[in-house]
mmCIF file of C-alpha atoms in Angstrom:
data_model
loop_
_atom_site.group_PDB
_atom_site.id
_atom_site.type_symbol
_atom_site.label_atom_id
_atom_site.label_comp_id
_atom_site.label_asym_id
_atom_site.label_seq_id
_atom_site.Cartn_x
_atom_site.Cartn_y
_atom_site.Cartn_z
ATOM 1 C CA LEU A 14 34.226 2.324 -11.644
ATOM 2 C CA ASP A 15 33.961 -0.053 -8.684
ATOM 3 C CA ARG A 16 32.692 3.077 -6.668
ATOM 4 C CA VAL A 17 30.430 4.712 -9.351
ATOM 5 C CA GLN A 18 28.892 0.836 -9.452
ATOM 6 C CA GLU A 19 28.773 0.599 -6.070
ATOM 7 C CA GLN A 20 27.089 3.909 -6.124
ATOM 8 C CA ALA A 21 24.488 3.386 -8.173
ATOM 9 C CA ALA A 22 24.206 0.298 -6.692
ATOM 10 C CA ILE A 23 23.555 2.613 -2.741
ATOM 11 C CA VAL A 24 21.383 4.254 -4.895
ATOM 12 C CA ARG A 25 19.147 2.234 -5.729
ATOM 13 C CA GLU A 26 18.522 0.989 -2.585
ATOM 14 C CA ILE A 27 17.832 3.264 -1.049
ATOM 15 C CA GLY A 28 15.184 4.281 -3.368
ATOM 16 C CA MET A 29 13.626 0.594 -3.280
ATOM 17 C CA ALA A 30 13.769 1.173 1.166
ATOM 18 C CA MET A 31 12.124 4.757 0.696
ATOM 19 C CA GLN A 32 8.939 2.396 -0.859
ATOM 20 C CA GLN A 33 8.925 0.007 1.275
ATOM 21 C CA LEU A 34 8.332 2.075 4.273
ATOM 22 C CA ASN A 35 6.012 4.148 2.502
ATOM 23 C CA ARG A 36 4.123 0.937 1.073
ATOM 24 C CA GLU A 37 4.547 -1.160 4.396
ATOM 25 C CA LEU A 38 4.258 1.194 7.312
ATOM 26 C CA GLY A 39 2.246 4.197 5.496
ATOM 27 C CA MET A 40 5.238 6.515 5.888
ATOM 28 C CA THR A 41 6.020 9.757 4.025
ATOM 29 C CA VAL A 42 9.643 10.792 3.560
ATOM 30 C CA LEU A 43 10.424 14.456 1.891
ATOM 31 C CA LEU A 44 13.214 14.026 -0.311
ATOM 32 C CA VAL A 45 15.248 17.311 -1.765
ATOM 33 C CA GLU A 46 16.577 16.514 -4.224
ATOM 34 C CA GLN A 47 18.253 17.728 -7.616
ATOM 35 C CA LYS A 48 18.796 14.374 -9.842
ATOM 36 C CA LEU A 49 15.503 13.752 -11.722
ATOM 37 C CA PRO A 50 15.145 10.432 -12.743
ATOM 38 C CA PHE A 51 15.269 9.356 -9.241
ATOM 39 C CA ALA A 52 13.130 11.831 -7.747
ATOM 40 C CA ARG A 53 10.942 10.075 -9.849
ATOM 41 C CA TRP A 54 11.244 6.697 -10.664
ATOM 42 C CA VAL A 55 10.757 7.201 -6.384
ATOM 43 C CA ALA A 56 8.647 10.175 -5.069
ATOM 44 C CA GLN A 57 4.337 9.665 -6.028
ATOM 45 C CA GLN A 58 3.736 13.350 -5.654
ATOM 46 C CA PHE A 59 6.197 16.597 -6.330
ATOM 47 C CA CYS A 60 6.243 20.065 -4.991
ATOM 48 C CA ILE A 61 8.619 22.864 -6.186
ATOM 49 C CA ILE A 62 9.835 25.858 -4.855
ATOM 50 C CA ASP A 63 10.634 28.745 -6.445
ATOM 51 C CA LYS A 64 12.249 32.148 -3.685
ATOM 52 C CA GLY A 65 10.875 30.836 -0.807
ATOM 53 C CA ARG A 66 6.820 29.715 -2.363
ATOM 54 C CA ALA A 67 5.621 26.566 -3.763
ATOM 55 C CA VAL A 68 4.706 27.425 -7.156
ATOM 56 C CA ALA A 69 4.057 24.144 -9.144
ATOM 57 C CA THR A 70 2.787 20.767 -6.947
ATOM 58 C CA GLY A 71 1.238 17.296 -8.380
ATOM 59 C CA ALA A 72 1.755 13.470 -9.064
ATOM 60 C CA ILE A 73 5.122 13.227 -9.804
ATOM 61 C CA ALA A 74 3.087 11.604 -13.657
ATOM 62 C CA ASP A 75 2.081 15.405 -14.284
ATOM 63 C CA LEU A 76 5.716 16.735 -13.497
ATOM 64 C CA ASN A 77 6.326 17.921 -17.632
ATOM 65 C CA ASP A 78 9.308 18.854 -19.515
ATOM 66 C CA ASN A 79 8.119 22.642 -19.635
ATOM 67 C CA LEU A 80 8.449 23.001 -15.787
ATOM 68 C CA VAL A 81 11.923 21.365 -16.167
ATOM 69 C CA ARG A 82 13.124 23.421 -18.180
ATOM 70 C CA GLN A 83 10.793 26.648 -16.681
ATOM 71 C CA TYR A 84 11.756 25.635 -12.524
ATOM 72 C CA LEU A 85 14.305 22.636 -12.180
ATOM 73 C CA THR A 86 17.176 23.560 -15.718
ATOM 74 C CA VAL A 87 20.323 26.322 -15.707
#
């Protein structure tokens, strides 16, 4: 259980550091992430790539359940 809690704390720290870099330095970070809740928390924009082509892009708030079901589920 400690390892799980430690991992969650590290993930939170990484997310907060990414947000701080963007906010304070205007730095853009390219995040490739499979855990959607983390991506929604950290990202401002999204791009879904399917078979090498960008098939959906936009504000992270616009990443809806239909897109998730269509491209991001098994």
